[in-house]
mmCIF file with all atom_site columns, C-alpha atoms in Angstrom:
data_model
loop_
_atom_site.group_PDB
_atom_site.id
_atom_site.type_symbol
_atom_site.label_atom_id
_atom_site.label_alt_id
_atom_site.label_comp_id
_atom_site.label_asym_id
_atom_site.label_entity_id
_atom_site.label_seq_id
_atom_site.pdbx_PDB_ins_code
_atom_site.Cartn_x
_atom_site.Cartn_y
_atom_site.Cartn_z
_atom_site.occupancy
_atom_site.B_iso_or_equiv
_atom_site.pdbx_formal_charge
_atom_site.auth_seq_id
_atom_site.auth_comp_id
_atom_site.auth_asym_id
_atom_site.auth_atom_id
_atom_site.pdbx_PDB_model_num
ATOM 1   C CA . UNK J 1 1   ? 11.044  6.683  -2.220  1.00 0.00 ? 8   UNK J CA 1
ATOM 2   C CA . UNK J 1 2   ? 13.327  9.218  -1.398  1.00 0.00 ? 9   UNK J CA 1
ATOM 3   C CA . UNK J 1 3   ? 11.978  12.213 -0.097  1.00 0.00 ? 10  UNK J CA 1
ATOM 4   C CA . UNK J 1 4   ? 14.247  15.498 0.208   1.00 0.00 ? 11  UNK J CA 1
ATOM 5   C CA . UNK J 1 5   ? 13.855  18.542 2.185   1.00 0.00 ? 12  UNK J CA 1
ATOM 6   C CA . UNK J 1 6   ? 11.701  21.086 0.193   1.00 0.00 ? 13  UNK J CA 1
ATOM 7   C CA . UNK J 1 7   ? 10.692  18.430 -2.383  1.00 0.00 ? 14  UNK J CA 1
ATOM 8   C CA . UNK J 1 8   ? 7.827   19.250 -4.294  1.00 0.00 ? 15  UNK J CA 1
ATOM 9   C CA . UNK J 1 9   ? 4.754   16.949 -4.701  1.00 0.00 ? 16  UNK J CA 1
ATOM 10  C CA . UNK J 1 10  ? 2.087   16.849 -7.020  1.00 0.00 ? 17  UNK J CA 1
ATOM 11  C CA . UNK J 1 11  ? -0.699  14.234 -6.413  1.00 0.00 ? 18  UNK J CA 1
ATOM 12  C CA . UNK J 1 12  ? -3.512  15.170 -9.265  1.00 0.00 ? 19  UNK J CA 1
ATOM 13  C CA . UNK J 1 13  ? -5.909  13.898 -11.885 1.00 0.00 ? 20  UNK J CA 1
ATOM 14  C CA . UNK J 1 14  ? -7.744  15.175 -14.600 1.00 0.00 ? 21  UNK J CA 1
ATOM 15  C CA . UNK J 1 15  ? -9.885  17.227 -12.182 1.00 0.00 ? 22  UNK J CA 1
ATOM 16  C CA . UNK J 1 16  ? -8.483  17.963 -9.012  1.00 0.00 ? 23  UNK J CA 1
ATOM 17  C CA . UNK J 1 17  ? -4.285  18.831 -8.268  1.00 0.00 ? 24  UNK J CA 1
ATOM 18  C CA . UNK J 1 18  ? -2.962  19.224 -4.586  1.00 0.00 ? 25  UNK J CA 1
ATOM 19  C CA . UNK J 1 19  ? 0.843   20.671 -4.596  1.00 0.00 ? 26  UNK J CA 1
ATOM 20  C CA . UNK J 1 20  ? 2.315   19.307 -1.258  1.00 0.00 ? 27  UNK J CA 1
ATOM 21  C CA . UNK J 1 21  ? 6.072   20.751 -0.288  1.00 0.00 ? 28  UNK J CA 1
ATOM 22  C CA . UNK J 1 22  ? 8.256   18.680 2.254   1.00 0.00 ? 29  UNK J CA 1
ATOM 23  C CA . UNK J 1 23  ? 9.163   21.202 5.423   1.00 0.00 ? 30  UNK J CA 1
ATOM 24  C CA . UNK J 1 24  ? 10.765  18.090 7.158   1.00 0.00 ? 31  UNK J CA 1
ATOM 25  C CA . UNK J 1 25  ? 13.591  15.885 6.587   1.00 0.00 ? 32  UNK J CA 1
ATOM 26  C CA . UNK J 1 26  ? 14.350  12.238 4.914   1.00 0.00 ? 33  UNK J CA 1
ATOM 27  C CA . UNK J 1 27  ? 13.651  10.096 7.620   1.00 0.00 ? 34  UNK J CA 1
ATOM 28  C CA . UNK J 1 28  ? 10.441  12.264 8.782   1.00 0.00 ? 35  UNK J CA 1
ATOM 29  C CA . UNK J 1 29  ? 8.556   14.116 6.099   1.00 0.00 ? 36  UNK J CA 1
ATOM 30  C CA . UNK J 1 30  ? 6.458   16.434 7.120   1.00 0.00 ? 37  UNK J CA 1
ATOM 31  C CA . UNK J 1 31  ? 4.057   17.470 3.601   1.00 0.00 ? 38  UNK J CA 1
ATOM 32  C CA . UNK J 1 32  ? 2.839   20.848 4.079   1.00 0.00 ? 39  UNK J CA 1
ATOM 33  C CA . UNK J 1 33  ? -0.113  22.192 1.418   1.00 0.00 ? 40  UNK J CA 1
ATOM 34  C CA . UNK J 1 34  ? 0.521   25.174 -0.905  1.00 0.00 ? 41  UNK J CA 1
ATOM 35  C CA . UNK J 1 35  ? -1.932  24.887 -3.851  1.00 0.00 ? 42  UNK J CA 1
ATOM 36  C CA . UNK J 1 36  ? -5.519  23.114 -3.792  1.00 0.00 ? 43  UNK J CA 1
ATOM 37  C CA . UNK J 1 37  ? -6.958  23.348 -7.322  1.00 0.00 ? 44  UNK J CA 1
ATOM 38  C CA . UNK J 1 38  ? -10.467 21.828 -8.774  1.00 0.00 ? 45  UNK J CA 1
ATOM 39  C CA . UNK J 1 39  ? -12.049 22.356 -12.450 1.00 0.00 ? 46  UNK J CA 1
ATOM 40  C CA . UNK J 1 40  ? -15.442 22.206 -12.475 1.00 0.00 ? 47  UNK J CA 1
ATOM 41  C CA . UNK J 1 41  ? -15.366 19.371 -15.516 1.00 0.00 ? 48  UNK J CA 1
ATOM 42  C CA . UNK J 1 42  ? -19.126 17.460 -15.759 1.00 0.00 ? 49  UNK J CA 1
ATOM 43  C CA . UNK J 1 43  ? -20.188 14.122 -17.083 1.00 0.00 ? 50  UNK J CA 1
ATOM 44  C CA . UNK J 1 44  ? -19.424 13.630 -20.554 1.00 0.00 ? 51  UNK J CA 1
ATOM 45  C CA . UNK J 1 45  ? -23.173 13.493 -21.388 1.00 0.00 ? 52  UNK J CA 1
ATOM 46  C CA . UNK J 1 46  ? -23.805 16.428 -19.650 1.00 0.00 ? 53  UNK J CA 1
ATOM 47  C CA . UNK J 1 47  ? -21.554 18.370 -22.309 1.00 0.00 ? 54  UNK J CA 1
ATOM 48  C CA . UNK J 1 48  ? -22.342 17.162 -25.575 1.00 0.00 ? 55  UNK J CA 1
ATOM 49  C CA . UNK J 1 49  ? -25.320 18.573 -27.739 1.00 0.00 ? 56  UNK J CA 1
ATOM 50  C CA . UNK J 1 50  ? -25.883 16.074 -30.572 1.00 0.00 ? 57  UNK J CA 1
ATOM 51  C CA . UNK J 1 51  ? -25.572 12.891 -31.560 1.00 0.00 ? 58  UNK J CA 1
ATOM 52  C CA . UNK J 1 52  ? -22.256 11.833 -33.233 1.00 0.00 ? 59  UNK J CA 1
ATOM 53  C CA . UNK J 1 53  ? -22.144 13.300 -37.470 1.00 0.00 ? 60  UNK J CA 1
ATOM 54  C CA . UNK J 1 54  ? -22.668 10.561 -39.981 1.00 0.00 ? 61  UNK J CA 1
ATOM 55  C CA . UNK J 1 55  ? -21.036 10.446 -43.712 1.00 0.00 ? 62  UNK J CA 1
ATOM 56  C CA . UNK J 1 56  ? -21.244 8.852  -46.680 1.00 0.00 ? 63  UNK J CA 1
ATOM 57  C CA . UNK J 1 57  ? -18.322 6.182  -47.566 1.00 0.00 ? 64  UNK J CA 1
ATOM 58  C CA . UNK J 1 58  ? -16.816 6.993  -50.714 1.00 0.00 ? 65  UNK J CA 1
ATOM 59  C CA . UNK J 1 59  ? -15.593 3.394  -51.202 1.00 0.00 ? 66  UNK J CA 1
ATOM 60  C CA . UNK J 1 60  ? -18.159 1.278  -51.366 1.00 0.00 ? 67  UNK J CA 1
ATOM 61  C CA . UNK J 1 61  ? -21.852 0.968  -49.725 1.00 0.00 ? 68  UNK J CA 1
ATOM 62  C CA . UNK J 1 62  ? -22.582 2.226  -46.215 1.00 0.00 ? 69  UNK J CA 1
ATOM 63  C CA . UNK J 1 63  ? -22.278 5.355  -44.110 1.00 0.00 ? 70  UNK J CA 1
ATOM 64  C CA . UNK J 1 64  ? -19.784 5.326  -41.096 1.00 0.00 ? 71  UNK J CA 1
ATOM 65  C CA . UNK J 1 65  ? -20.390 7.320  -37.936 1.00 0.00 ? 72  UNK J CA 1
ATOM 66  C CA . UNK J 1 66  ? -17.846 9.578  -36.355 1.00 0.00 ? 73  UNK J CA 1
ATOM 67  C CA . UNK J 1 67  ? -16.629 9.102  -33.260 1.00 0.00 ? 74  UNK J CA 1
ATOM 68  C CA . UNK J 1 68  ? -18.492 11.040 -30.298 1.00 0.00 ? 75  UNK J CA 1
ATOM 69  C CA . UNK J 1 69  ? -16.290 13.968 -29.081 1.00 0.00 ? 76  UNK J CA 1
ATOM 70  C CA . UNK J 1 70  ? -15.273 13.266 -24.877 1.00 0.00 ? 77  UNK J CA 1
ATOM 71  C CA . UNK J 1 71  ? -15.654 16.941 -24.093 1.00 0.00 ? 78  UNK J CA 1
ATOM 72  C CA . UNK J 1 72  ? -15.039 15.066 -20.433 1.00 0.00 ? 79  UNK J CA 1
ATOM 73  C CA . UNK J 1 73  ? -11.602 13.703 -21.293 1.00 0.00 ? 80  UNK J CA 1
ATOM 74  C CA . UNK J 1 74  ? -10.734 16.643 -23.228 1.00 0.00 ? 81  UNK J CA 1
ATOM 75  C CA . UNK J 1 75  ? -11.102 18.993 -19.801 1.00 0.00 ? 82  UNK J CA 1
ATOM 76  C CA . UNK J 1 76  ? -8.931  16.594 -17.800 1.00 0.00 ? 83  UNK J CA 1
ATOM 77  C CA . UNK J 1 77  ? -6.323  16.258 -20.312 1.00 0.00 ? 84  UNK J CA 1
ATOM 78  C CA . UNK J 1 78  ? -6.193  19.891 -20.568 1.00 0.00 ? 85  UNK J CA 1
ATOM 79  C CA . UNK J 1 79  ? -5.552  20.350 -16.950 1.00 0.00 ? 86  UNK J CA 1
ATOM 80  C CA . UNK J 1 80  ? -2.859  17.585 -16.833 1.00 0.00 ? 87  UNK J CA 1
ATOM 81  C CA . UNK J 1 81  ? -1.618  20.123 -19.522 1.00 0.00 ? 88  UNK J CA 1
ATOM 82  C CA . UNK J 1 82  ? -2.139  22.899 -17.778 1.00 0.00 ? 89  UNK J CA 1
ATOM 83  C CA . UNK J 1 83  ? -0.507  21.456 -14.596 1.00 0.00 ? 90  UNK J CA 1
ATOM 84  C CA . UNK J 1 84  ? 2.416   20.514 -16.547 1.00 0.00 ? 91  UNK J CA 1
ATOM 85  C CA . UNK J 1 85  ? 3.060   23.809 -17.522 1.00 0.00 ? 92  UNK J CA 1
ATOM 86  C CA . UNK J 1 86  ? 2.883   25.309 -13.642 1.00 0.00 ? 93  UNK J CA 1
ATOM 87  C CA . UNK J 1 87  ? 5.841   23.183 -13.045 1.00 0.00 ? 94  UNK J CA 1
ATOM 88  C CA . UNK J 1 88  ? 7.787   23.792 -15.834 1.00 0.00 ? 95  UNK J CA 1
ATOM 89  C CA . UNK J 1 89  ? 6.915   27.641 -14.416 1.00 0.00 ? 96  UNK J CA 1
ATOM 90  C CA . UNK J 1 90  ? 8.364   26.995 -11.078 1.00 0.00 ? 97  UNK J CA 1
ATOM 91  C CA . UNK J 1 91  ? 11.239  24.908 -12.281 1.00 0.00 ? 98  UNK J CA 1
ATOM 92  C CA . UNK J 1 92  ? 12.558  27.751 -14.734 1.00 0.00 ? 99  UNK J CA 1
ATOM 93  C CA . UNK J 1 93  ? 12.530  30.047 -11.573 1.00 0.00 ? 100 UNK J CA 1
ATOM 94  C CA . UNK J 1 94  ? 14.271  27.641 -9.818  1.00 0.00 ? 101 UNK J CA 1
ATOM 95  C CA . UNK J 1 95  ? 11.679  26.954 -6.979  1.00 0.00 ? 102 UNK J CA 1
ATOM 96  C CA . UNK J 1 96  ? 12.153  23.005 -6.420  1.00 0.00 ? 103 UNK J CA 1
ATOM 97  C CA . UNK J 1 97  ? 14.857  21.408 -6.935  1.00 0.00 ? 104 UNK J CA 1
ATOM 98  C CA . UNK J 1 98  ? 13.065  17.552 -6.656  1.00 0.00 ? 105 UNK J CA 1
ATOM 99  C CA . UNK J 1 99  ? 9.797   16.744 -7.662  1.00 0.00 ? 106 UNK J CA 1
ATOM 100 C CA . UNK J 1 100 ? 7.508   13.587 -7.137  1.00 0.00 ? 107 UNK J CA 1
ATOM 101 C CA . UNK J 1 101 ? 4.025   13.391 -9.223  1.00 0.00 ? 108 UNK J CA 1
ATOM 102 C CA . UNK J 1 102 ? 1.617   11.188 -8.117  1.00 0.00 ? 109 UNK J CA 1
ATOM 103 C CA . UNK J 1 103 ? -1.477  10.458 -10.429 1.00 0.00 ? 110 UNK J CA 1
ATOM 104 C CA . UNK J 1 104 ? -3.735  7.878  -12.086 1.00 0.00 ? 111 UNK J CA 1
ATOM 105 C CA . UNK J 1 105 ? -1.938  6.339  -15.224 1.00 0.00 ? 112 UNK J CA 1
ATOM 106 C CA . UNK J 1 106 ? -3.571  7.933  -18.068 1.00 0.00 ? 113 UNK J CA 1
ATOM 107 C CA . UNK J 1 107 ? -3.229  11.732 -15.897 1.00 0.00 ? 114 UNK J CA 1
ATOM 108 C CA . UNK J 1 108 ? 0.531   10.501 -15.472 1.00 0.00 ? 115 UNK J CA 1
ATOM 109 C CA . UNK J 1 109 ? 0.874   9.690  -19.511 1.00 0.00 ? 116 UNK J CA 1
ATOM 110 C CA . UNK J 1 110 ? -0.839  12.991 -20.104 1.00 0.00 ? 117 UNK J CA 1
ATOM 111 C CA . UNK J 1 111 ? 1.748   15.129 -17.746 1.00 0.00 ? 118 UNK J CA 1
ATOM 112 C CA . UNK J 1 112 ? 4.555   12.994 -19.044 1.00 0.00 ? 119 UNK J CA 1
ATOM 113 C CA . UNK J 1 113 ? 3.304   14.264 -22.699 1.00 0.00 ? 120 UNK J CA 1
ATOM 114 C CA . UNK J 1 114 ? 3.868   18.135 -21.626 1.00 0.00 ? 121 UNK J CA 1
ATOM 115 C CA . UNK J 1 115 ? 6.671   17.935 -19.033 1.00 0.00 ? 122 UNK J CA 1
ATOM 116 C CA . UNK J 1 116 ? 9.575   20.383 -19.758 1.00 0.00 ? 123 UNK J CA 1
ATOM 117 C CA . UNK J 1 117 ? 13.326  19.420 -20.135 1.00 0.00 ? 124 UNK J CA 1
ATOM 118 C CA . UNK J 1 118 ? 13.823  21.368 -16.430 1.00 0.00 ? 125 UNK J CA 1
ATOM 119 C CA . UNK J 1 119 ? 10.515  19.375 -14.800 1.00 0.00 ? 126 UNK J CA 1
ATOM 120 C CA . UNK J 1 120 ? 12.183  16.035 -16.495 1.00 0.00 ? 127 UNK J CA 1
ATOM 121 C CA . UNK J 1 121 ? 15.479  16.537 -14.794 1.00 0.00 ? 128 UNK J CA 1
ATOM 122 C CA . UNK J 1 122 ? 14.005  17.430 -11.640 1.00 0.00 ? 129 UNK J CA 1
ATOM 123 C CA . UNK J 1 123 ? 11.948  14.413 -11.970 1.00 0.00 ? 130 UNK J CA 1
ATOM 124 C CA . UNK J 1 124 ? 12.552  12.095 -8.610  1.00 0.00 ? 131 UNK J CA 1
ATOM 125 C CA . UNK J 1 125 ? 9.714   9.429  -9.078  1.00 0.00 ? 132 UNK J CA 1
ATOM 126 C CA . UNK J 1 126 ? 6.344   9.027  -10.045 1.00 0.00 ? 133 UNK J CA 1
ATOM 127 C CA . UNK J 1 127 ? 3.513   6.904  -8.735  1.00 0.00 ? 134 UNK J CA 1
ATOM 128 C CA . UNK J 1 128 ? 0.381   5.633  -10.421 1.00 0.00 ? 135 UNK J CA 1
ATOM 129 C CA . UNK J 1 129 ? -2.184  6.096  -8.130  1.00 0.00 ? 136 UNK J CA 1
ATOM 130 C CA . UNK J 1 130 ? -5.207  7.715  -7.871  1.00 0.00 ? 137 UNK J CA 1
ATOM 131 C CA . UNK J 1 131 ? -4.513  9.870  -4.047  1.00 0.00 ? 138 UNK J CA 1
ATOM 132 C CA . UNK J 1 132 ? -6.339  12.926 -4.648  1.00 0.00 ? 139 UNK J CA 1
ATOM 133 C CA . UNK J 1 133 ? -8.976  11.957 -2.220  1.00 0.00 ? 140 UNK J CA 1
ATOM 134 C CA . UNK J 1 134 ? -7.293  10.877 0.246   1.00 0.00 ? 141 UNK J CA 1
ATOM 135 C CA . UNK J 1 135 ? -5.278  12.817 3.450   1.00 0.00 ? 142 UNK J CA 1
ATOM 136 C CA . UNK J 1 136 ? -2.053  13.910 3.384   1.00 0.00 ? 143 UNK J CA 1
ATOM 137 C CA . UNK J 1 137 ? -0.541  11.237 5.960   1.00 0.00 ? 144 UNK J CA 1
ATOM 138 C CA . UNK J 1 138 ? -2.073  8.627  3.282   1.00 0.00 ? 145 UNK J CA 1
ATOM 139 C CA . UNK J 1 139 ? -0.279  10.160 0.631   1.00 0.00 ? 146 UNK J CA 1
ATOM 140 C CA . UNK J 1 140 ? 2.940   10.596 3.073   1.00 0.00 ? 147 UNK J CA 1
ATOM 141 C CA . UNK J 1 141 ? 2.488   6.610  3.792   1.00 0.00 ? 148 UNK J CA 1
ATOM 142 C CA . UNK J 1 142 ? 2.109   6.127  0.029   1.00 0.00 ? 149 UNK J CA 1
ATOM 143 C CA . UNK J 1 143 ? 5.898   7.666  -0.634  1.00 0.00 ? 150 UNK J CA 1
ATOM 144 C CA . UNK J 1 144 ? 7.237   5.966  1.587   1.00 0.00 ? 151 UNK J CA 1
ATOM 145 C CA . UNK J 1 145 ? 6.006   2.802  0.551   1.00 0.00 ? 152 UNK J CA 1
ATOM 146 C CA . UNK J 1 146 ? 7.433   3.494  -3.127  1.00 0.00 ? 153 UNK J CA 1
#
């Protein structure tokens, strides 16, 4: 994957977003850090307070359960949100002009939900992997491999 001078790079999932800039060149990146972010998002279980609400079926004999709220999933599709809209931010103002997003499927479908007409045409590739853990020469290797 192409990978310009100053090109951002976000590498994030539903809880944690690193925002990597490239201070070297096309044949040798070099990925410098500028943001670290981490929500503090616990286990599902750990956030709910009740059981799921029951109601009575107005066609017919039964009751049918709602579906219990993921106060979990909610959080990290929030952030995806929220990270969507810090680079629609720095896009308006003009501070990247290519961008590469790196993140597990469903955080990539989430972003892809919120991105902005100026993030979309800035938009130089995406990957589907999960690289939040790992070092920046992995993530380096993992460009370059795309």
């Amino acid at each position: 994957m192409h990978l310009s001078h100053n090109a951002l790079i976000l590498v994030a999932d539903g809880r944690k977003m690193l925002l990597l800039r490239n201070e070297g060149d096309v044949p040798h990146p070099n990925l410098v850090v500028e943001q670290h972010r981490e929500q503090d998002n616990p286990a599902a279980h750990e956030q709910g307070s009740d059981r799921p609400g029951r109601s009575f079926s107005s066609v017919g004999w039964g009751r049918s359960a709602y579906s219990e709220t993921d106060y979990h999933q909610l959080a990290e599709d929030k952030f995806a949100a929220e990270a969507a809209d810090m680079l629609r931010t720095r896009a308006l103002s003009n501070d990247y002009e290519s961008l590469i997003v790196i993140a597990p499927p469903r955080t990539l479908g989430e972003l892809r939900k919120h991105y902005h007409k100026a993030v979309s045409e800035r938009l130089g590739g995406e990957i589907a992997s999960d690289l939040t853990g790992h070092t920046v020469a992995d993530i380096e290797r993992a460009i370059a491999a795309a």
